[in-house]
Coordinates of C-alpha atoms in Angstrom, one line a residue:
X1 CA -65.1 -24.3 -41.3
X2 CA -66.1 -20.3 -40.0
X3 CA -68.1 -20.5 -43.1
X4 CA -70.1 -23.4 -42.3
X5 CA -70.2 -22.4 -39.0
X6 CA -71.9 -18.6 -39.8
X7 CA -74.4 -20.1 -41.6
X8 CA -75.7 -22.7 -39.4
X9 CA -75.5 -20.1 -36.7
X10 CA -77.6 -17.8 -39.0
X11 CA -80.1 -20.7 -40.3
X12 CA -80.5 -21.0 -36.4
X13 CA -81.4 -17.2 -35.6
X14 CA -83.9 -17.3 -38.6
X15 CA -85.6 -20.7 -37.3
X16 CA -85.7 -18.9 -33.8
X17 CA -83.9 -21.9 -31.6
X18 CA -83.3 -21.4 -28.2
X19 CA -79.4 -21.0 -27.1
X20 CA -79.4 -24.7 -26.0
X21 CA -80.1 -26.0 -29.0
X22 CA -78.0 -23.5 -31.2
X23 CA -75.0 -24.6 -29.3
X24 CA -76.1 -28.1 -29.4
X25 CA -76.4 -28.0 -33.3
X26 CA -72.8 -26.0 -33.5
X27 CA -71.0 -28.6 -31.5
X28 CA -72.4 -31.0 -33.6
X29 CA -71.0 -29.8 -36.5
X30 CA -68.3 -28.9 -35.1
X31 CA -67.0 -32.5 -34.5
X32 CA -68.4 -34.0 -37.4
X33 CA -67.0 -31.6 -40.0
X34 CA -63.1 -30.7 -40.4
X35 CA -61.2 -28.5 -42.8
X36 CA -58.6 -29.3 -45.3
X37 CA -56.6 -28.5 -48.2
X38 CA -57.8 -28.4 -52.0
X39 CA -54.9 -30.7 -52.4
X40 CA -56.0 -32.8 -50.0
X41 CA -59.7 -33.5 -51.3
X42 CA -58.8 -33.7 -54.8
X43 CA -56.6 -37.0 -53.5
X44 CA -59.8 -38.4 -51.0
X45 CA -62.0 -37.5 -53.9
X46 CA -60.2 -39.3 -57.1
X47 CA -59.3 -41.9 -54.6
X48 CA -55.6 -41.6 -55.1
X49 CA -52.8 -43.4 -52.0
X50 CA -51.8 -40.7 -49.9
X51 CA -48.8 -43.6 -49.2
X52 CA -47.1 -46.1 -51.3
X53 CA -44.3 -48.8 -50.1
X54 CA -42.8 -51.0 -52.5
X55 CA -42.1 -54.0 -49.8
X56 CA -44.7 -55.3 -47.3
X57 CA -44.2 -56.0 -43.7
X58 CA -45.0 -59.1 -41.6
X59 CA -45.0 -59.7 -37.8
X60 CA -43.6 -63.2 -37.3
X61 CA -44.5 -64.3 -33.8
X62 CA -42.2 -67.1 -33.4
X63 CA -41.9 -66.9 -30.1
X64 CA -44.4 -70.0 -27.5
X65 CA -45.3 -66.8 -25.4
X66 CA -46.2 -64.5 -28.1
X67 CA -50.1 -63.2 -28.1
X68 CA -53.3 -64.3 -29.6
X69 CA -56.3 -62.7 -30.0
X70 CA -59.4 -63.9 -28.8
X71 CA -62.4 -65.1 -31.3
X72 CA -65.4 -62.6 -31.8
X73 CA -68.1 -62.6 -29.1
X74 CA -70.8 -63.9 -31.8
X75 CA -68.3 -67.0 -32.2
X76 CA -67.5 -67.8 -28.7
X77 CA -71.1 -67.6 -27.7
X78 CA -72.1 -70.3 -29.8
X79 CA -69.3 -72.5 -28.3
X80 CA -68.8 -75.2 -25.2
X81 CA -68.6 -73.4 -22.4
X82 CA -65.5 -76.3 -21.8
X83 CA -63.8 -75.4 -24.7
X84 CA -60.5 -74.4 -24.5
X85 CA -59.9 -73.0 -28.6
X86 CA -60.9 -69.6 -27.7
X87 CA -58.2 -67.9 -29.8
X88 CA -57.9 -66.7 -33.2
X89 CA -55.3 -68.5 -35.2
X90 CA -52.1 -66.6 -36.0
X91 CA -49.6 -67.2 -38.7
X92 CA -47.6 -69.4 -36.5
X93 CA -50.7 -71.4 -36.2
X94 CA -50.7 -71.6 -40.2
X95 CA -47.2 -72.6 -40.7
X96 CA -48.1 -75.8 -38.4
X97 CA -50.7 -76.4 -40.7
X98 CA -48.7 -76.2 -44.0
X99 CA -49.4 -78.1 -46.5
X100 CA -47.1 -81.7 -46.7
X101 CA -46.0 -80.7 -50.2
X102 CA -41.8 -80.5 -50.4
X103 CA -42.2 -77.2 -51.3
X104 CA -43.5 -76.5 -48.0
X105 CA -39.8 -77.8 -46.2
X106 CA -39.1 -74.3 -44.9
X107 CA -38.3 -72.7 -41.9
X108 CA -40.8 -69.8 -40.7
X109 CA -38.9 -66.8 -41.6
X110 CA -39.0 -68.2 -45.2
X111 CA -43.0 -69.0 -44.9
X112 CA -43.7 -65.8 -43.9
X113 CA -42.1 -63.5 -46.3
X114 CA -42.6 -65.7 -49.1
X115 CA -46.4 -66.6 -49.2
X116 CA -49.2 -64.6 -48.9
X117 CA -52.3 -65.8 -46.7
X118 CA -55.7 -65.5 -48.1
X119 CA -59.0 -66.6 -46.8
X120 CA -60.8 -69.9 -48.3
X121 CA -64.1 -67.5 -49.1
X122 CA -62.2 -65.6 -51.0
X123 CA -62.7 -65.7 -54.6
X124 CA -59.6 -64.8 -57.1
X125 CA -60.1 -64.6 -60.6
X126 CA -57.0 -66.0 -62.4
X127 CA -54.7 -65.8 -59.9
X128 CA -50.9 -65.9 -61.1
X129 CA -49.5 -68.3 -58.2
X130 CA -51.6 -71.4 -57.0
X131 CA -53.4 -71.2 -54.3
X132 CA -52.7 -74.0 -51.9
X133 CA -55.5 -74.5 -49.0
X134 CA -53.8 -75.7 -45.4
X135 CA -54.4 -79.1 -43.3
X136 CA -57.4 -78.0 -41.2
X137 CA -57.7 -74.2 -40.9
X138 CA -60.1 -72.1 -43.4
X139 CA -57.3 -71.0 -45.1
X140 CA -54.9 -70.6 -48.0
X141 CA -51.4 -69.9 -49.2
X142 CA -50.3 -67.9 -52.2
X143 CA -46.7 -67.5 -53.4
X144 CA -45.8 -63.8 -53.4
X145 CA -45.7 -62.7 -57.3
X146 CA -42.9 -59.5 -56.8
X147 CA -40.5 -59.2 -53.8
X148 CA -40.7 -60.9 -50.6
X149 CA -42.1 -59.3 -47.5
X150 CA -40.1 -57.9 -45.2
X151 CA -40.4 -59.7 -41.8
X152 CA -40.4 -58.8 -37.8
X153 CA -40.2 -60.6 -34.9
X154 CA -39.8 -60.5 -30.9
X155 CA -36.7 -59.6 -29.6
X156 CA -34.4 -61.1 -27.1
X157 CA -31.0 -60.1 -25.5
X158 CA -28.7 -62.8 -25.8
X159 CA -26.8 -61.7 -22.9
X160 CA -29.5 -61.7 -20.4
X161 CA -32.4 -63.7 -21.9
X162 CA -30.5 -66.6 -23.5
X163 CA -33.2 -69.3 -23.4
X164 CA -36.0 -66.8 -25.1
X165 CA -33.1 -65.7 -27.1
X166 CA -32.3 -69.1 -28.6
X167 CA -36.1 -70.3 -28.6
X168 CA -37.0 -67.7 -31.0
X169 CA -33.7 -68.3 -33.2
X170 CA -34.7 -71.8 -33.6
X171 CA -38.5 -71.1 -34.2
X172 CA -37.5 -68.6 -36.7
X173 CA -35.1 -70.3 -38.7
X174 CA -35.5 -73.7 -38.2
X175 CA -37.8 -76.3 -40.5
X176 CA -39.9 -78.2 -38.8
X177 CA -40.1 -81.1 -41.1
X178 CA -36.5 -82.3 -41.3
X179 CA -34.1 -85.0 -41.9
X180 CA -33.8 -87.6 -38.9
X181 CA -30.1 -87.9 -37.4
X182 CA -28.5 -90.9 -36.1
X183 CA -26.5 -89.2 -33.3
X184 CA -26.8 -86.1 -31.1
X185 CA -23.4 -84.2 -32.3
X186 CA -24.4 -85.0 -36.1
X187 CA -28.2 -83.0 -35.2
X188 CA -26.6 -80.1 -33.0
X189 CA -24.1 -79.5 -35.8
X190 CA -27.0 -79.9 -39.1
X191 CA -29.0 -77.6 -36.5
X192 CA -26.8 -74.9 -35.9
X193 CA -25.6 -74.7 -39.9
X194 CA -29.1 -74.6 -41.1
X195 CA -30.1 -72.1 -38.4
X196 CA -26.9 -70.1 -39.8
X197 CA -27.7 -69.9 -43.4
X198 CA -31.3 -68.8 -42.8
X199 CA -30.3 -66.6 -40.9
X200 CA -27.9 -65.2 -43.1
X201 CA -30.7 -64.4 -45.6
X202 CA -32.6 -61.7 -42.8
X203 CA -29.7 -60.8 -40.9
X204 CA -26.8 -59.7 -43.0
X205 CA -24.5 -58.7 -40.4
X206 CA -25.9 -60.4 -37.6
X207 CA -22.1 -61.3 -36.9
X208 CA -21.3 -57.1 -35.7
X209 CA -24.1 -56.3 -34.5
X210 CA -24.1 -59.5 -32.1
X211 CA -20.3 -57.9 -31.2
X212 CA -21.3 -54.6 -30.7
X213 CA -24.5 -56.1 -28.2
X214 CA -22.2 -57.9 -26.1
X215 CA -19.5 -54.8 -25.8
X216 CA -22.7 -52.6 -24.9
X217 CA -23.6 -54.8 -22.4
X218 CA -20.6 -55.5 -21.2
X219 CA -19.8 -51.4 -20.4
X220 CA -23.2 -51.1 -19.3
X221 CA -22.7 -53.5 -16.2
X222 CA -19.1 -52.8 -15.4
X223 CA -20.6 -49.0 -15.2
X224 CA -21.5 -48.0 -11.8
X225 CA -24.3 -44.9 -11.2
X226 CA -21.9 -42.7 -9.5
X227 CA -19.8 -42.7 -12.5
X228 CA -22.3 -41.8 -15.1
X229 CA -23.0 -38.8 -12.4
X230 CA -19.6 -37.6 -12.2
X231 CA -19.7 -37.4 -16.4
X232 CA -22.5 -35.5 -16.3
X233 CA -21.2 -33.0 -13.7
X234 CA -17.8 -32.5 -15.5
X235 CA -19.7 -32.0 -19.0
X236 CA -21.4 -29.1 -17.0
X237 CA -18.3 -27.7 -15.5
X238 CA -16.9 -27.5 -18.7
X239 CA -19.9 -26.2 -20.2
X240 CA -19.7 -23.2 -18.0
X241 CA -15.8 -22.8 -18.1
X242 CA -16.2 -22.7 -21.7
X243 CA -19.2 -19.7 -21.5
X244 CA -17.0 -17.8 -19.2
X245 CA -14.0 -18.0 -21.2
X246 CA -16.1 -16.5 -24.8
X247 CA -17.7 -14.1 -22.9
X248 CA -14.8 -12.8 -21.0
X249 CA -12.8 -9.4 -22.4
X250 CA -9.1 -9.9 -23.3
X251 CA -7.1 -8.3 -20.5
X252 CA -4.0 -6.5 -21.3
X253 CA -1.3 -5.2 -18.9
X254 CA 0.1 -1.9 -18.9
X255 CA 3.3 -1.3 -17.3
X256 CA 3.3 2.2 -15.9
X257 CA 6.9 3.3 -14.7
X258 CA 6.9 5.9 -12.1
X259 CA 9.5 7.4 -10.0
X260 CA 9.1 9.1 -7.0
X261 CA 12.5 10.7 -5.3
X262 CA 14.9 7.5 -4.8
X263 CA 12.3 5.3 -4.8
X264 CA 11.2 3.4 -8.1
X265 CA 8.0 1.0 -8.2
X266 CA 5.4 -0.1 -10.8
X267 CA 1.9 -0.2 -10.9
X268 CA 0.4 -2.4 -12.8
X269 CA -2.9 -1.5 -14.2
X270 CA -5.5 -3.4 -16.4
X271 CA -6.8 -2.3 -19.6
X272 CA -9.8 -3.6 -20.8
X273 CA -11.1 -4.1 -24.4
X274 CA -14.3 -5.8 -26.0
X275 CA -13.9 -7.9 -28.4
X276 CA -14.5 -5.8 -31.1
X277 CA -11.9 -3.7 -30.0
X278 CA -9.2 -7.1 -29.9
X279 CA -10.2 -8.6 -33.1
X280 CA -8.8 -6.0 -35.4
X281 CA -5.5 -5.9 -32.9
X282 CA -5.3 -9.9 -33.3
X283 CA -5.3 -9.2 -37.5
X284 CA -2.3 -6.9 -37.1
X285 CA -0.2 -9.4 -36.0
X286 CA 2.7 -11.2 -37.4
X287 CA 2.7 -15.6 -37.4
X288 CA 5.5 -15.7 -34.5
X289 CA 3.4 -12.7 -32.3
X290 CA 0.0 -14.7 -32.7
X291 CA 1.4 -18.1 -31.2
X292 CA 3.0 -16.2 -28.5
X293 CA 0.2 -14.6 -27.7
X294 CA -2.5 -17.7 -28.0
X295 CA 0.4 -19.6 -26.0
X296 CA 0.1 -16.9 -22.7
X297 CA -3.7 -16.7 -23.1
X298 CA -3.9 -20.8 -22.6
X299 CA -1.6 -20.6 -20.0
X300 CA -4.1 -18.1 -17.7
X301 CA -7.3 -20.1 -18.9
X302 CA -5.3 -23.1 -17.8
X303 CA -4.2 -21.6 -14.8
X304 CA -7.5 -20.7 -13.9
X305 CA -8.9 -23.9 -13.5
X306 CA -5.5 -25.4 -12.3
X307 CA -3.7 -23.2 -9.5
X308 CA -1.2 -26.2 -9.5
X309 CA -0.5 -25.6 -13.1
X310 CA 3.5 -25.0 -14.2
X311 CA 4.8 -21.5 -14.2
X312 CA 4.9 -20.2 -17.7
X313 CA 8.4 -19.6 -19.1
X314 CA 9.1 -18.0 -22.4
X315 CA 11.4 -16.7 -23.9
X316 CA 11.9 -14.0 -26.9
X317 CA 14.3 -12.3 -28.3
X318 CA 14.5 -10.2 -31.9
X319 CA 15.0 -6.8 -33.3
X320 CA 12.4 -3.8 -32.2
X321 CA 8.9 -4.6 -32.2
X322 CA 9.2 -8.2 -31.1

């Protein structure tokens, strides 16, 4: 890019523009031209996939609310003014419009990552599935030759938006073109088991996660504000308790006895060493002396934080150098 740039910016000197129109012809190459790697341009050059996915993606919009796009402006000029089909159809549109063959019994989920949608003006030479033209729209379906696409869809909370919840269960997994019942409990049940194994074929462990919702939900509105609050305070506190105790220097009393005429006292005096200086004193130590001295140390950090914490008692006894 500095390279292009000097020799614009020389080619303009020699052609004698004026500043206005040097900088004009700069920032126009400028935004038009960008640098990259030799790697890079050998793969836009040969034409080679800078990404590759072995499985294809779907959006299934299942749901009665979900969105349309609206025709192009060419299109909608030419029609009624009255006329209310302004929108483009989507693949819920299409799986209406299915074909009647038996083949064709299937709920959405299934129509979607199963058969590929191609356009009627489209020409395929030998294709290796039939291609099956829908009812009334300018379009075709094609049985997917390798795997099955994987599909996506709107979500609902089943805690807290049960009827969008169930709508799109049912939309999703449910044929349209099914068996009439005789009764009400014999369709709820044939309902609710086909919805099931559909199901089953997306949602593997729909069965935990469906737990694991409804316990997150659950501790989310038994949780007040104030609490989450006070977590995040304490975390803090601790936070700094636990700074102050690394960065603190290991105290060590040393018992001075002096005597002065009749009178004996003791002045106690602190010693302080880095911890440079305690490491190598820690090594030295035997098992027994180690957990003594860990066991005093938690007892000050303990005591602290706690005034109300329990006086320490211990007790030790053994030959010289206990």
């Amino acid at each position: 890019m500095s390279l292009l740039l000097q020799a614009n910016h020389k080619e303009c000197r020699e052609e004698n523009m004026t500043v206005r129109e040097e900088m004009k012809k700069l920032t126009g190459i400028f935004f038009n031209h960008r640098q990259v790697s030799v790697q890079k341009a050998i793969y836009r050059a040969t034409n080679i996939p800078l990404t590759y996915s072995s499985r294809g993606f779907v959006f299934v919009p299942a749901h009665s609310n979900s969105y349309k796009f609206l025709k192009p402006q060419n299109v909608l000029k030419e029609m009624d003014p009255n006329d209310e089909n302004i929108y483009m159809s989507h693949l819920a549109d299409k799986y209406f419009d299915r074909p009647k063959e038996p083949e064709f019994d299937i709920c959405m989920a299934d129509f979607a990552s199963e058969y590929d949608i191609v356009s009627v003006k489209k020409s395929i030479r030998n294709p290796r599935t039939p291609i099956i033209r829908l009812q009334t729209l300018n379009f075709a379906v094609k049985k997917r030759c390798n795997r099955n696409a994987i599909i996506r869809y709107p979500y609902f909370n089943r805690e807290t938006d049960r009827e969008n919840y169930f709508e799109n269960l049912l939309s999703l997994y449910l044929p349209i073109r099914s068996e009439v019942f005789d009764t009400r409990q014999q369709c709820v049940r044939k309902v609710k088991d086909i919805v099931h194994e559909n199901q089953r074929k997306y949602e593997a462990h729909v069965k935990e996660t469906g737990e694991t919702e409804s316990l997150f939900n659950e501790l989310s509105l038994n949780m007040k504000d104030n609490e989450w609050a006070e977590i995040v305070a304490n975390k803090e506190k601790n936070n700094i308790w636990s700074r102050e105790v690394e960065e603190e220097d290991n105290p060590n009393l040393n018992v001075i006895h002096k005597s002065k005429k009749k009178n004996t006292f003791i002045d106690l005096k602190q010693t302080y060493f880095t911890t440079d200086e305690t490491r190598p004193l820690l090594e030295s130590m035997n098992k027994e002396q180690q957990e003594i001295f860990y066991h005093v140390r938690e007892w000050c950090i303990n005591r602290l934080h706690n005034p109300d914490a329990e006086h320490l008692r211990l007790f030790t006894t053994g030959g010289t150098g206990t």
